[in-house]
Short mmCIF file of C-alpha atoms and ligand atoms in Angstrom, two decimals:
data_model
loop_
_atom_site.label_atom_id
_atom_site.label_comp_id
_atom_site.label_asym_id
_atom_site.label_seq_id
_atom_site.Cartn_x
_atom_site.Cartn_y
_atom_site.Cartn_z
CA MET A 1 154.71 96.39 73.77
CA MET A 2 152.25 99.32 73.51
CA LYS A 3 149.90 97.25 71.50
CA ILE A 4 149.93 94.39 73.93
CA LYS A 5 149.27 96.66 76.81
CA LEU A 6 146.45 98.33 75.02
CA LEU A 7 144.94 95.01 74.05
CA LEU A 8 145.31 93.76 77.58
CA SER A 9 143.48 96.81 79.05
CA ILE A 10 140.70 96.41 76.49
CA VAL A 11 140.32 92.76 77.39
CA ILE A 12 140.21 93.73 81.06
CA LEU A 13 137.71 96.46 80.42
CA PHE A 14 135.49 94.02 78.56
CA ALA A 15 135.81 91.47 81.30
CA PHE A 16 134.60 94.07 83.84
CA VAL A 17 131.73 95.28 81.66
CA ALA A 18 130.57 91.65 81.00
CA CYS A 19 130.67 90.87 84.71
CA ASP A 20 128.93 93.94 85.72
CA THR A 21 126.02 93.56 83.26
CA LYS A 22 125.75 89.80 84.07
CA GLU A 23 125.50 90.45 87.70
CA LYS A 24 122.88 93.16 87.29
CA SER A 25 120.62 91.30 84.92
CA HIS A 26 121.03 88.15 86.99
CA LEU A 27 120.19 89.64 90.35
CA ASP A 28 117.20 91.96 89.95
CA GLY A 29 115.21 91.96 93.24
CA ALA A 30 111.89 92.74 91.60
CA GLN A 31 112.30 89.94 89.09
CA LEU A 32 113.66 87.43 91.63
CA ILE A 33 110.87 87.88 94.11
CA LYS A 34 108.37 87.31 91.32
CA GLN A 35 110.13 84.10 90.22
CA LYS A 36 110.85 82.68 93.63
CA CYS A 37 108.13 83.91 96.03
CA ALA A 38 105.05 85.03 94.08
CA SER A 39 103.64 81.49 93.63
CA CYS A 40 102.60 81.80 97.30
CA HIS A 41 102.92 85.37 98.44
CA ASN A 42 100.82 88.10 96.90
CA LEU A 43 103.31 90.91 95.82
CA ASP A 44 100.95 93.78 95.29
CA LEU A 45 101.30 97.05 97.06
CA PRO A 46 98.78 97.68 98.54
CA PRO A 47 98.27 93.91 98.86
CA LYS A 48 95.27 92.02 97.63
CA THR A 49 94.13 89.33 99.97
CA PHE A 50 92.11 86.32 98.84
CA LYS A 51 90.03 83.86 100.78
CA ASP A 52 92.14 80.81 99.95
CA GLU A 53 95.54 82.54 99.86
CA LYS A 54 98.54 80.31 100.43
CA ALA A 55 100.71 82.73 102.35
CA PRO A 56 100.53 86.23 103.85
CA PRO A 57 100.91 89.04 101.35
CA MET A 58 104.63 90.06 101.03
CA MET A 59 103.95 93.53 102.26
CA ALA A 60 102.59 92.08 105.58
CA VAL A 61 105.75 89.84 105.85
CA ALA A 62 108.08 92.89 105.33
CA PHE A 63 106.20 95.11 107.78
CA HIS A 64 106.01 92.25 110.24
CA ILE A 65 109.71 91.44 110.26
CA LYS A 66 110.64 95.17 110.53
CA ASP A 67 108.28 95.56 113.50
CA PHE A 68 109.39 92.42 115.44
CA ILE A 69 113.04 92.04 114.68
CA ASP A 70 115.31 92.56 117.69
CA ALA A 71 117.94 95.20 117.02
CA SER A 72 119.69 97.42 119.45
CA ASN A 73 119.87 100.38 117.08
CA ALA A 74 118.01 101.51 113.93
CA SER A 75 120.86 101.00 111.49
CA GLU A 76 121.19 97.28 112.45
CA LYS A 77 117.45 96.70 111.80
CA ILE A 78 117.48 96.07 108.00
CA PRO A 79 120.65 93.98 107.89
CA LYS A 80 119.28 91.81 110.68
CA ALA A 81 115.93 91.56 108.96
CA ILE A 82 117.63 90.42 105.88
CA GLU A 83 119.59 87.81 107.79
CA PHE A 84 116.32 86.56 109.22
CA ILE A 85 114.81 86.15 105.73
CA LYS A 86 118.02 84.35 104.45
CA ASP A 87 117.64 81.89 107.30
CA TYR A 88 113.83 81.59 107.38
CA VAL A 89 113.33 80.75 103.74
CA ILE A 90 115.75 77.77 104.03
CA ASN A 91 114.95 76.73 107.62
CA PRO A 92 111.35 77.83 108.36
CA SER A 93 109.70 76.85 111.60
CA ALA A 94 106.61 77.72 113.71
CA SER A 95 108.79 78.93 116.53
CA LYS A 96 110.81 81.41 114.34
CA SER A 97 107.86 82.74 112.36
CA PHE A 98 106.57 86.16 113.37
CA CYS A 99 103.13 85.18 112.05
CA ASP A 100 100.45 85.14 114.71
CA LYS A 101 99.28 81.60 115.82
CA LYS A 102 95.96 81.75 114.05
CA SER A 103 97.44 82.74 110.60
CA LEU A 104 100.18 80.15 111.10
CA GLN A 105 97.59 77.48 111.68
CA SER A 106 95.57 78.41 108.56
CA TYR A 107 98.60 78.79 106.25
CA GLY A 108 100.74 76.04 107.71
CA VAL A 109 104.50 76.69 108.22
CA MET A 110 106.22 77.81 104.94
CA PRO A 111 107.85 74.85 103.13
CA SER A 112 111.63 75.21 103.04
CA GLN A 113 112.84 76.67 99.73
CA LYS A 114 116.24 74.98 100.05
CA GLY A 115 117.76 74.37 96.61
CA LYS A 116 115.30 76.75 94.94
CA VAL A 117 116.89 80.04 95.96
CA THR A 118 120.52 80.92 96.78
CA GLN A 119 121.75 83.03 99.71
CA ASP A 120 122.94 85.71 97.27
CA GLU A 121 119.50 85.78 95.63
CA LEU A 122 117.88 86.03 99.05
CA GLN A 123 120.14 88.95 99.97
CA VAL A 124 118.87 90.82 96.86
CA ILE A 125 115.30 89.80 97.56
CA GLY A 126 115.62 91.08 101.17
CA GLU A 127 117.14 94.37 100.10
CA TYR A 128 114.25 94.76 97.59
CA MET A 129 111.62 93.91 100.12
CA PHE A 130 112.61 96.50 102.61
CA GLU A 131 113.03 99.22 99.98
CA HIS A 132 109.87 98.53 98.09
CA TYR A 133 107.45 97.68 100.99
CA SER A 134 107.83 100.96 102.84
CA VAL A 135 105.13 103.08 104.53
CA LYS A 136 106.07 105.86 102.11
CA ASN A 137 105.49 103.74 99.03
CA LEU A 138 102.28 102.32 100.57
CA THR A 139 100.97 105.84 101.14
CA GLU A 140 101.74 106.87 97.62
CA ALA A 141 100.16 103.77 96.07
CA GLN A 142 97.02 104.31 98.16
CA ALA A 143 96.79 107.90 97.12
CA LEU A 144 97.09 106.99 93.49
CA GLN A 145 94.48 104.25 93.87
CA ASN A 146 92.12 106.67 95.62
CA LYS A 147 92.64 109.12 92.86
CA LEU A 148 91.89 106.48 90.19
CA ASN A 149 88.82 105.26 92.14
CA LYS A 150 87.40 108.71 92.23
CA MET A 151 87.93 109.37 88.48
CA PRO A 152 85.04 108.82 86.08
CA ARG A 153 85.55 105.56 84.27
CA GLY A 154 86.02 107.46 80.97
CA GLU A 155 88.90 109.40 82.40
CA ARG A 156 90.48 106.26 83.74
CA LEU A 157 90.23 104.72 80.30
CA ALA A 158 91.67 107.86 78.68
CA LEU A 159 94.61 107.53 81.05
CA LYS A 160 94.92 103.78 80.44
CA TYR A 161 94.94 104.10 76.65
CA ASN A 162 97.26 107.16 76.63
CA CYS A 163 94.67 109.46 75.05
CA LEU A 164 95.91 112.08 77.55
CA THR A 165 99.30 112.16 76.05
CA CYS A 166 97.83 113.93 73.04
CA HIS A 167 94.58 115.43 74.39
CA LYS A 168 93.84 117.65 77.43
CA LEU A 169 90.40 118.47 78.62
CA ASN A 170 90.53 122.17 78.13
CA LYS A 171 93.67 122.89 76.12
CA ASP A 172 94.78 121.86 72.66
CA LEU A 173 97.90 119.70 72.73
CA VAL A 174 98.88 117.25 69.87
CA GLY A 175 95.10 116.96 69.21
CA PRO A 176 92.16 119.20 69.91
CA SER A 177 90.94 119.56 73.53
CA PHE A 178 88.13 117.21 74.53
CA ALA A 179 86.04 120.31 75.32
CA LYS A 180 86.36 121.41 71.65
CA ILE A 181 85.52 117.96 70.41
CA ALA A 182 82.48 117.88 72.66
CA ASN A 183 81.32 121.28 71.42
CA LYS A 184 81.66 120.19 67.90
CA TYR A 185 79.88 116.86 68.02
CA LYS A 186 77.33 117.62 70.83
CA ASP A 187 75.70 114.35 71.73
CA ASP A 188 76.57 112.36 68.63
CA SER A 189 78.25 109.59 70.55
CA LEU A 190 78.07 107.17 67.56
CA TYR A 191 80.09 109.50 65.43
CA VAL A 192 82.76 109.91 68.15
CA GLN A 193 82.90 106.11 68.59
CA GLU A 194 83.50 105.63 64.91
CA SER A 195 86.16 108.41 64.95
CA ILE A 196 88.06 106.77 67.77
CA LYS A 197 87.92 103.36 66.04
CA GLU A 198 89.06 104.69 62.63
CA GLY A 199 91.43 107.52 63.60
CA SER A 200 91.62 110.60 61.33
CA VAL A 201 93.81 113.28 59.93
CA GLY A 202 93.00 116.78 58.59
CA ARG A 203 89.54 117.08 60.10
CA TRP A 204 90.88 119.74 62.47
CA LYS A 205 92.69 122.78 61.32
CA ASN A 206 95.80 124.02 63.26
CA PHE A 207 97.16 120.66 64.19
CA ARG A 208 99.86 120.55 61.58
CA GLY A 209 98.51 117.47 59.89
CA ALA A 210 98.92 115.39 63.06
CA ARG A 211 97.20 112.07 62.96
CA MET A 212 94.66 110.62 65.35
CA PRO A 213 95.62 106.92 65.55
CA ALA A 214 92.99 104.26 64.92
CA PHE A 215 91.98 102.28 68.03
CA ARG A 216 89.75 99.69 66.48
CA ASP A 217 91.82 96.72 67.51
CA LYS A 218 93.23 98.22 70.74
CA ILE A 219 90.14 99.07 72.77
CA ALA A 220 87.03 96.95 73.43
CA ASP A 221 83.82 98.41 71.94
CA GLU A 222 82.14 98.86 75.29
CA ASP A 223 85.11 100.88 76.49
CA ILE A 224 84.95 103.04 73.33
CA VAL A 225 81.32 103.79 74.20
CA ILE A 226 82.34 104.85 77.76
CA LEU A 227 85.11 107.01 76.36
CA SER A 228 82.91 108.69 73.79
CA GLU A 229 80.24 109.52 76.29
CA TRP A 230 82.81 110.87 78.71
CA ILE A 231 84.47 113.08 76.10
CA LEU A 232 81.02 114.58 75.04
CA LYS A 233 80.38 115.62 78.71
CA GLN A 234 83.45 117.80 78.66
CA SER A 235 81.77 120.54 76.63
CA LYS A 236 80.49 122.48 79.68
CA VAL A 237 84.03 123.70 80.19
CA PRO A 238 84.83 125.62 76.97
C1 LIG B 301 105.23 77.26 98.72
C2 LIG B 301 104.70 78.54 99.17
C3 LIG B 301 105.77 79.56 99.60
C4 LIG B 301 106.78 80.07 98.87
C5 LIG B 301 107.22 79.65 97.40
C6 LIG B 301 107.41 81.10 99.65
N1 LIG B 301 106.71 81.21 100.84
FE1 LIG B 301 107.29 82.43 102.42
N2 LIG B 301 105.68 81.70 103.46
C7 LIG B 301 104.83 80.80 103.02
C8 LIG B 301 103.78 80.57 104.08
C9 LIG B 301 102.66 79.62 104.06
C10 LIG B 301 104.15 81.49 105.19
C11 LIG B 301 103.34 81.67 106.48
C12 LIG B 301 103.74 80.68 107.53
C13 LIG B 301 105.08 81.02 108.14
O1 LIG B 301 105.37 82.00 108.70
O2 LIG B 301 105.96 80.05 107.95
C14 LIG B 301 105.32 82.18 104.75
C15 LIG B 301 106.11 83.01 105.57
C16 LIG B 301 107.23 83.60 105.21
C17 LIG B 301 108.10 84.46 106.10
C18 LIG B 301 107.86 84.60 107.54
C19 LIG B 301 106.88 85.67 107.76
C20 LIG B 301 106.76 86.11 109.26
O3 LIG B 301 105.92 87.05 109.43
O4 LIG B 301 107.40 85.65 110.05
C21 LIG B 301 109.12 84.89 105.28
C22 LIG B 301 110.26 85.81 105.69
C23 LIG B 301 108.85 84.39 103.93
N3 LIG B 301 107.80 83.62 103.94
C24 LIG B 301 109.74 84.76 102.85
C25 LIG B 301 109.57 84.22 101.68
C26 LIG B 301 110.46 84.58 100.51
C27 LIG B 301 111.53 85.62 100.56
C28 LIG B 301 110.11 83.75 99.51
C29 LIG B 301 110.72 83.64 98.10
C30 LIG B 301 112.20 83.37 98.13
C31 LIG B 301 109.00 82.87 99.95
N4 LIG B 301 108.78 83.22 101.29
C32 LIG B 301 108.44 81.87 99.19
C33 LIG B 301 104.76 80.12 101.81
C34 LIG B 301 105.72 80.31 100.81
C1 LIG B 302 99.26 110.42 68.96
C2 LIG B 302 98.32 111.42 69.46
C3 LIG B 302 96.88 111.02 69.71
C4 LIG B 302 96.46 110.00 70.60
C5 LIG B 302 97.26 109.09 71.41
C6 LIG B 302 94.99 110.20 70.63
N1 LIG B 302 94.63 111.20 69.80
FE1 LIG B 302 92.70 111.72 69.41
N2 LIG B 302 93.35 113.04 68.05
C7 LIG B 302 94.67 113.35 67.76
C8 LIG B 302 94.69 114.35 66.64
C9 LIG B 302 95.96 114.86 66.04
C10 LIG B 302 93.34 114.60 66.27
C11 LIG B 302 92.90 115.53 65.15
C12 LIG B 302 92.79 114.62 63.89
C13 LIG B 302 92.30 115.32 62.71
O1 LIG B 302 92.49 116.51 62.50
O2 LIG B 302 91.56 114.68 61.93
C14 LIG B 302 92.55 113.79 67.20
C15 LIG B 302 91.18 113.75 67.18
C16 LIG B 302 90.32 113.08 68.04
C17 LIG B 302 88.92 113.08 67.99
C18 LIG B 302 88.04 113.84 67.02
C19 LIG B 302 87.96 113.08 65.71
C20 LIG B 302 87.09 113.73 64.66
O3 LIG B 302 86.43 112.91 63.91
O4 LIG B 302 86.94 114.90 64.66
C21 LIG B 302 88.47 112.31 69.03
C22 LIG B 302 87.07 111.95 69.41
C23 LIG B 302 89.66 111.67 69.64
N3 LIG B 302 90.78 112.26 69.01
C24 LIG B 302 89.59 110.93 70.69
C25 LIG B 302 90.77 110.19 71.20
C26 LIG B 302 90.77 109.15 72.13
C27 LIG B 302 89.50 108.66 72.93
C28 LIG B 302 92.04 108.74 72.32
C29 LIG B 302 92.54 107.60 73.20
C30 LIG B 302 91.86 106.31 73.04
C31 LIG B 302 92.83 109.56 71.49
N4 LIG B 302 92.11 110.41 70.80
C32 LIG B 302 94.19 109.35 71.38
C33 LIG B 302 95.79 112.76 68.35
C34 LIG B 302 95.72 111.73 69.26
#
C-alpha cells in the first residue's frame, strides 16, 4: 500500500513537472513574438525604421495602444490592451487600428493572422509587449546606446570580444592592464596584433601562468588593427 502511494505521488509529481516545463518552453513571449510577428514588425528597442518597412515597429504599436486604449482606471489598461491585440491580430480593420490615416495608407491594413497564432499565444505576446516596450526599458537602452556610441571603436571591440573580462585599462586583472601593455610595447602595433592573433603564456610575470587566448580565427584582421592601436594609446595613464 505504501509503495503504491509513493509510486502514485511520484507519477503525479512528474506529471506536474512535465506540464510545467512544457508550458514554459512552449509559451515564451520573446520567442513567440519573433516567430509570429517579426516578419513584418521590427522588434528592436529602440526601434530601427526602414524606408520600405512592412509595418510599424513593435515599440510604436505597444506605445500607441497604451496611449489610446479606453480604460476607466490604470489597472484595467494593460488587460484591455492585451484584449485589443488578441482581437486585432485575428480581425484587423482600418476602423479599429490606432495607426494614423497616413501610415495606415502606406502600410495597408494588417493581414489577419487567423490560424497562424492562437489566443493563448497572443495573451503571452501581449504580456511580453507591455513589459518589454516600456519607457524605462527604452530610456535604459538609449543610455546604453549613447554610451557605446561615445566609446572609441577600440574600446567597443574590446567589450564585444570580452577582452575586458580579463583586462582592465589601469589595473591588472587576469591579464596585465592595457596601460602596462602599452608602456611595454610603445608603438609596436604590429607586435601587438601578432600577440592578439597568437595568444601567449608566460611572457608576463605575476599572472600565475594564465593564458592569453589566441584570437586569430575569432576577430577580423582590421578589427585587430583597431584594437592594437587603441591598446597602445592607453599608456598615458600608468
Ligand atoms: C504580414 C505582416 C504582419 C504580421 C505577420 C503581423 N503584423 Fe501587425 N501589423 C501589420 C501592419 C501592416 C500593421 C499596420 C496597419 C494596421 O494598423 O493594420 C499592423 C498593425 C498591428 C497592430 C495595430 C497597431 C495600432 O497602432 O493600432 C497590432 C496590435 C499588431 N499589428 C500586432 C501584431 C502582432 C502581435 C503580430 C504577431 C502575432 C503581428 N502584428 C503580425 C502587419 C503585420
Ligand atoms: C581569458 C583571459 C583573457 C582574455 C579574454 C584576453 N586576454 Fe589578453 N592576456 C591575458 C593574459 C593572462 C595575458 C598575459 C599572457 C602572458 O603572460 O604571456 C594577456 C596578454 C595580452 C597582451 C600582451 C601579449 C604579449 O605578447 O605581451 C595583449 C596585447 C592582450 N592580452 C590583448 C588582449 C585583447 C585585445 C583581448 C580581446 C580580444 C584579450 N587580450 C583577451 C588574458 C586574457
